Amino acid sequence: EDKVVQSPLSLVVHEGDTVTLNCSYEVTNFRSLLWYKQEKKAPTFLFMLTSSGIEKKSGRLSSILDKKELFSILNITATQTGDSAVYLCAEWDNYGQNFVFGPGTRLSVLP
Amino acid sequence: SAVISQKPSRDICQRGTSLTIQCQVDSQVTMMFWYRQQPGQSLTLIATANQGSEATYESGFVIDKFPISRPNLTFSTLTVSNMSPEDSSIYLCSAIKDSSYEQYFGPGTRLTVT
């Protein structure tokens, strides 16, 4: 069974700091890895990664995948209080034909 | 992307009753899923809603408790049957639009069982 692990589980930083969130996975047949931001309601899609070494970027957020070492990172630079959320990583389980979610990293950005 | 709506957005129900949650997508999608998220926890997949056939349930979830329908490529329902307080949770519908495997979520239904 595929498995997704995230670290740290919780993180407190101050505005302006840069953070790196980690996601590692164990899969039998990798297809894609997704990052989500969840505030009060449903998860909001951030990135989908399928290829190793290609950075995806959106504003202050960026993410990259390492398929050899089976992990991905999500970077947030110059953090703002609005970045406070739970960040979820999910991997497509090609055998089960569904997504497997990690436990999430709860990020708190203090003013 | 896909825009997904859910009804109701929240409900308070009595023990022993049933609630049906509706999920509508603004365009045809390849796959639809139902998740449950308990407070402070990550998402747990309940089932994959299959168009025109029975849903595929994950371990720990059964059709009698969580019957699911998907009559077409844009709509699905999840019923939470014979509810107990342990069913209090947020229920989320999601969809994959095409072979890109980008998954989008509905706003969720917050269910409280008293």
PDB file of N, CA and C in Angstrom, chain A residues 31-32 34 36 38 40-45 48 50 88 90 92 94 96-99 101-104 106, chain B residues 31 33 35 37 40-43 45 48 56 58 90 92 96 99-108 110:
ATOM      1  N   ARG A  31       2.883   8.133 -10.361  1.00  0.00           N
ATOM      2  CA  ARG A  31       2.362   8.872 -11.506  1.00  0.00           C
ATOM      3  C   ARG A  31       2.463  10.376 -11.262  1.00  0.00           C
ATOM      4  N   SER A  32       1.997  10.840 -10.085  1.00  0.00           N
ATOM      5  CA  SER A  32       2.047  12.272  -9.826  1.00  0.00           C
ATOM      6  C   SER A  32       1.989  12.548  -8.332  1.00  0.00           C
ATOM      7  N   LEU A  34       0.926  15.787  -5.647  1.00  0.00           N
ATOM      8  CA  LEU A  34       0.218  17.061  -5.602  1.00  0.00           C
ATOM      9  C   LEU A  34       0.414  17.738  -4.251  1.00  0.00           C
ATOM     10  N   TYR A  36      -1.347  20.769  -1.748  1.00  0.00           N
ATOM     11  CA  TYR A  36      -2.552  21.543  -1.491  1.00  0.00           C
ATOM     12  C   TYR A  36      -2.333  22.445  -0.288  1.00  0.00           C
ATOM     13  N   GLN A  38      -4.707  24.082   2.728  1.00  0.00           N
ATOM     14  CA  GLN A  38      -6.036  24.018   3.315  1.00  0.00           C
ATOM     15  C   GLN A  38      -6.127  24.993   4.477  1.00  0.00           C
ATOM     16  N   LYS A  40      -9.593  27.141   6.110  1.00  0.00           N
ATOM     17  CA  LYS A  40     -10.731  26.697   6.912  1.00  0.00           C
ATOM     18  C   LYS A  40     -11.588  25.663   6.186  1.00  0.00           C
ATOM     19  N   LYS A  41     -11.554  25.721   4.905  1.00  0.00           N
ATOM     20  CA  LYS A  41     -12.466  24.861   4.148  1.00  0.00           C
ATOM     21  C   LYS A  41     -11.708  23.811   3.342  1.00  0.00           C
ATOM     22  N   ALA A  42     -12.093  23.645   2.097  1.00  0.00           N
ATOM     23  CA  ALA A  42     -11.546  22.561   1.284  1.00  0.00           C
ATOM     24  C   ALA A  42     -10.124  22.867   0.829  1.00  0.00           C
ATOM     25  N   PRO A  43      -9.348  21.837   0.548  1.00  0.00           N
ATOM     26  CA  PRO A  43      -7.990  22.044   0.048  1.00  0.00           C
ATOM     27  C   PRO A  43      -7.994  22.781  -1.293  1.00  0.00           C
ATOM     28  N   THR A  44      -7.040  23.682  -1.422  1.00  0.00           N
ATOM     29  CA  THR A  44      -6.855  24.426  -2.664  1.00  0.00           C
ATOM     30  C   THR A  44      -5.628  23.879  -3.371  1.00  0.00           C
ATOM     31  N   PHE A  45      -5.792  23.554  -4.631  1.00  0.00           N
ATOM     32  CA  PHE A  45      -4.707  22.967  -5.415  1.00  0.00           C
ATOM     33  C   PHE A  45      -3.571  23.974  -5.587  1.00  0.00           C
ATOM     34  N   MET A  48       1.081  20.286  -9.172  1.00  0.00           N
ATOM     35  CA  MET A  48       1.180  18.868  -9.484  1.00  0.00           C
ATOM     36  C   MET A  48       2.543  18.625 -10.103  1.00  0.00           C
ATOM     37  N   THR A  50       5.204  15.786 -11.791  1.00  0.00           N
ATOM     38  CA  THR A  50       5.327  14.458 -12.386  1.00  0.00           C
ATOM     39  C   THR A  50       6.765  14.142 -12.781  1.00  0.00           C
ATOM     40  N   LEU A  88      -0.955  20.078   2.496  1.00  0.00           N
ATOM     41  CA  LEU A  88      -1.122  18.641   2.290  1.00  0.00           C
ATOM     42  C   LEU A  88      -0.391  18.199   1.031  1.00  0.00           C
ATOM     43  N   ALA A  90      -0.141  14.850  -1.583  1.00  0.00           N
ATOM     44  CA  ALA A  90      -0.888  13.651  -1.968  1.00  0.00           C
ATOM     45  C   ALA A  90      -0.213  13.005  -3.167  1.00  0.00           C
ATOM     46  N   TRP A  92      -0.659   9.948  -6.251  1.00  0.00           N
ATOM     47  CA  TRP A  92      -1.611   9.109  -6.968  1.00  0.00           C
ATOM     48  C   TRP A  92      -1.166   7.658  -6.891  1.00  0.00           C
ATOM     49  N   ASN A  94      -1.409   4.351  -8.303  1.00  0.00           N
ATOM     50  CA  ASN A  94      -1.872   3.827  -9.594  1.00  0.00           C
ATOM     51  C   ASN A  94      -2.537   2.458  -9.448  1.00  0.00           C
ATOM     52  N   GLY A  96      -4.337   1.418  -6.615  1.00  0.00           N
ATOM     53  CA  GLY A  96      -5.652   1.640  -6.028  1.00  0.00           C
ATOM     54  C   GLY A  96      -6.515   2.606  -6.808  1.00  0.00           C
ATOM     55  N   GLN A  97      -5.882   3.302  -7.792  1.00  0.00           N
ATOM     56  CA  GLN A  97      -6.599   4.303  -8.600  1.00  0.00           C
ATOM     57  C   GLN A  97      -7.235   5.362  -7.705  1.00  0.00           C
ATOM     58  N   ASN A  98      -6.454   5.860  -6.768  1.00  0.00           N
ATOM     59  CA  ASN A  98      -6.936   6.959  -5.934  1.00  0.00           C
ATOM     60  C   ASN A  98      -5.730   7.716  -5.372  1.00  0.00           C
ATOM     61  N   PHE A  99      -6.000   8.823  -4.697  1.00  0.00           N
ATOM     62  CA  PHE A  99      -4.958   9.623  -4.079  1.00  0.00           C
ATOM     63  C   PHE A  99      -4.744   9.191  -2.636  1.00  0.00           C
ATOM     64  N   PHE A 101      -3.170  10.671   0.815  1.00  0.00           N
ATOM     65  CA  PHE A 101      -2.769  11.936   1.425  1.00  0.00           C
ATOM     66  C   PHE A 101      -1.830  11.711   2.592  1.00  0.00           C
ATOM     67  N   GLY A 102      -0.890  12.649   2.755  1.00  0.00           N
ATOM     68  CA  GLY A 102      -0.074  12.685   3.954  1.00  0.00           C
ATOM     69  C   GLY A 102      -0.852  13.347   5.078  1.00  0.00           C
ATOM     70  N   PRO A 103      -0.253  13.385   6.278  1.00  0.00           N
ATOM     71  CA  PRO A 103      -0.949  13.942   7.447  1.00  0.00           C
ATOM     72  C   PRO A 103      -1.035  15.463   7.433  1.00  0.00           C
ATOM     73  N   GLY A 104      -0.232  16.088   6.590  1.00  0.00           N
ATOM     74  CA  GLY A 104      -0.263  17.551   6.525  1.00  0.00           C
ATOM     75  C   GLY A 104       0.780  18.196   7.417  1.00  0.00           C
ATOM     76  N   ARG A 106       1.102  21.731   9.520  1.00  0.00           N
ATOM     77  CA  ARG A 106       0.372  22.931   9.958  1.00  0.00           C
ATOM     78  C   ARG A 106       1.371  24.063  10.126  1.00  0.00           C
TER      79      ARG A 106
ATOM     80  N   MET B  31     -13.035  11.233 -12.981  1.00  0.00           N
ATOM     81  CA  MET B  31     -13.225  10.491 -11.740  1.00  0.00           C
ATOM     82  C   MET B  31     -13.758  11.429 -10.662  1.00  0.00           C
ATOM     83  N   PHE B  33     -14.485  11.487  -6.274  1.00  0.00           N
ATOM     84  CA  PHE B  33     -14.156  10.828  -5.019  1.00  0.00           C
ATOM     85  C   PHE B  33     -14.929  11.475  -3.879  1.00  0.00           C
ATOM     86  N   TYR B  35     -14.403  12.038   0.329  1.00  0.00           N
ATOM     87  CA  TYR B  35     -13.483  11.975   1.459  1.00  0.00           C
ATOM     88  C   TYR B  35     -14.200  12.386   2.740  1.00  0.00           C
ATOM     89  N   GLN B  37     -13.047  14.161   6.520  1.00  0.00           N
ATOM     90  CA  GLN B  37     -11.959  14.797   7.260  1.00  0.00           C
ATOM     91  C   GLN B  37     -12.430  15.124   8.649  1.00  0.00           C
ATOM     92  N   GLY B  40      -8.758  18.256  12.788  1.00  0.00           N
ATOM     93  CA  GLY B  40      -7.321  18.140  13.010  1.00  0.00           C
ATOM     94  C   GLY B  40      -6.658  17.002  12.269  1.00  0.00           C
ATOM     95  N   GLN B  41      -7.403  16.327  11.404  1.00  0.00           N
ATOM     96  CA  GLN B  41      -6.848  15.159  10.723  1.00  0.00           C
ATOM     97  C   GLN B  41      -6.731  15.447   9.228  1.00  0.00           C
ATOM     98  N   SER B  42      -6.009  14.553   8.555  1.00  0.00           N
ATOM     99  CA  SER B  42      -5.904  14.660   7.107  1.00  0.00           C
ATOM    100  C   SER B  42      -7.139  14.039   6.459  1.00  0.00           C
ATOM    101  N   LEU B  43      -7.117  13.951   5.157  1.00  0.00           N
ATOM    102  CA  LEU B  43      -8.266  13.436   4.427  1.00  0.00           C
ATOM    103  C   LEU B  43      -8.221  11.912   4.371  1.00  0.00           C
ATOM    104  N   LEU B  45     -10.034   8.781   2.341  1.00  0.00           N
ATOM    105  CA  LEU B  45     -10.875   8.452   1.203  1.00  0.00           C
ATOM    106  C   LEU B  45     -11.946   7.465   1.618  1.00  0.00           C
ATOM    107  N   THR B  48     -14.459   5.789  -4.338  1.00  0.00           N
ATOM    108  CA  THR B  48     -14.445   6.364  -5.681  1.00  0.00           C
ATOM    109  C   THR B  48     -15.835   6.176  -6.259  1.00  0.00           C
ATOM    110  N   THR B  56     -16.455   2.195  -5.569  1.00  0.00           N
ATOM    111  CA  THR B  56     -15.362   1.379  -5.033  1.00  0.00           C
ATOM    112  C   THR B  56     -15.004   1.915  -3.655  1.00  0.00           C
ATOM    113  N   GLU B  58     -13.197   2.081   0.143  1.00  0.00           N
ATOM    114  CA  GLU B  58     -11.935   1.824   0.834  1.00  0.00           C
ATOM    115  C   GLU B  58     -12.213   0.969   2.075  1.00  0.00           C
ATOM    116  N   ILE B  90     -16.288  16.573   8.354  1.00  0.00           N
ATOM    117  CA  ILE B  90     -16.461  17.291   7.099  1.00  0.00           C
ATOM    118  C   ILE B  90     -16.369  16.260   5.972  1.00  0.00           C
ATOM    119  N   LEU B  92     -16.055  15.751   1.915  1.00  0.00           N
ATOM    120  CA  LEU B  92     -15.568  16.485   0.751  1.00  0.00           C
ATOM    121  C   LEU B  92     -15.708  15.639  -0.509  1.00  0.00           C
ATOM    122  N   ILE B  96     -11.361  14.572 -10.729  1.00  0.00           N
ATOM    123  CA  ILE B  96     -10.233  14.700 -11.652  1.00  0.00           C
ATOM    124  C   ILE B  96     -10.849  14.928 -13.019  1.00  0.00           C
ATOM    125  N   SER B  99      -6.859  13.216 -17.865  1.00  0.00           N
ATOM    126  CA  SER B  99      -5.709  12.373 -17.552  1.00  0.00           C
ATOM    127  C   SER B  99      -4.561  13.127 -16.904  1.00  0.00           C
ATOM    128  N   SER B 100      -4.753  14.430 -16.667  1.00  0.00           N
ATOM    129  CA  SER B 100      -3.698  15.186 -15.985  1.00  0.00           C
ATOM    130  C   SER B 100      -3.600  14.824 -14.510  1.00  0.00           C
ATOM    131  N   TYR B 101      -4.659  14.232 -13.951  1.00  0.00           N
ATOM    132  CA  TYR B 101      -4.695  13.841 -12.542  1.00  0.00           C
ATOM    133  C   TYR B 101      -4.602  15.027 -11.596  1.00  0.00           C
ATOM    134  N   GLU B 102      -4.984  16.206 -12.060  1.00  0.00           N
ATOM    135  CA  GLU B 102      -5.130  17.335 -11.141  1.00  0.00           C
ATOM    136  C   GLU B 102      -6.473  17.176 -10.446  1.00  0.00           C
ATOM    137  N   GLN B 103      -6.461  17.116  -9.122  1.00  0.00           N
ATOM    138  CA  GLN B 103      -7.668  16.869  -8.349  1.00  0.00           C
ATOM    139  C   GLN B 103      -8.157  18.172  -7.720  1.00  0.00           C
ATOM    140  N   TYR B 104      -9.448  18.441  -7.878  1.00  0.00           N
ATOM    141  CA  TYR B 104     -10.061  19.645  -7.313  1.00  0.00           C
ATOM    142  C   TYR B 104     -11.140  19.234  -6.329  1.00  0.00           C
ATOM    143  N   PHE B 105     -11.326  20.077  -5.300  1.00  0.00           N
ATOM    144  CA  PHE B 105     -12.252  19.766  -4.235  1.00  0.00           C
ATOM    145  C   PHE B 105     -13.454  20.695  -4.207  1.00  0.00           C
ATOM    146  N   GLY B 106     -14.567  20.151  -3.767  1.00  0.00           N
ATOM    147  CA  GLY B 106     -15.711  20.971  -3.416  1.00  0.00           C
ATOM    148  C   GLY B 106     -15.474  21.644  -2.079  1.00  0.00           C
ATOM    149  N   PRO B 107     -16.364  22.539  -1.669  1.00  0.00           N
ATOM    150  CA  PRO B 107     -16.181  23.307  -0.428  1.00  0.00           C
ATOM    151  C   PRO B 107     -16.407  22.509   0.835  1.00  0.00           C
ATOM    152  N   GLY B 108     -16.963  21.310   0.704  1.00  0.00           N
ATOM    153  CA  GLY B 108     -17.165  20.476   1.883  1.00  0.00           C
ATOM    154  C   GLY B 108     -18.533  20.650   2.508  1.00  0.00           C
ATOM    155  N   ARG B 110     -20.142  20.233   6.322  1.00  0.00           N
ATOM    156  CA  ARG B 110     -19.844  20.012   7.741  1.00  0.00           C
ATOM    157  C   ARG B 110     -21.061  19.386   8.396  1.00  0.00           C
TER     158      ARG B 110
END
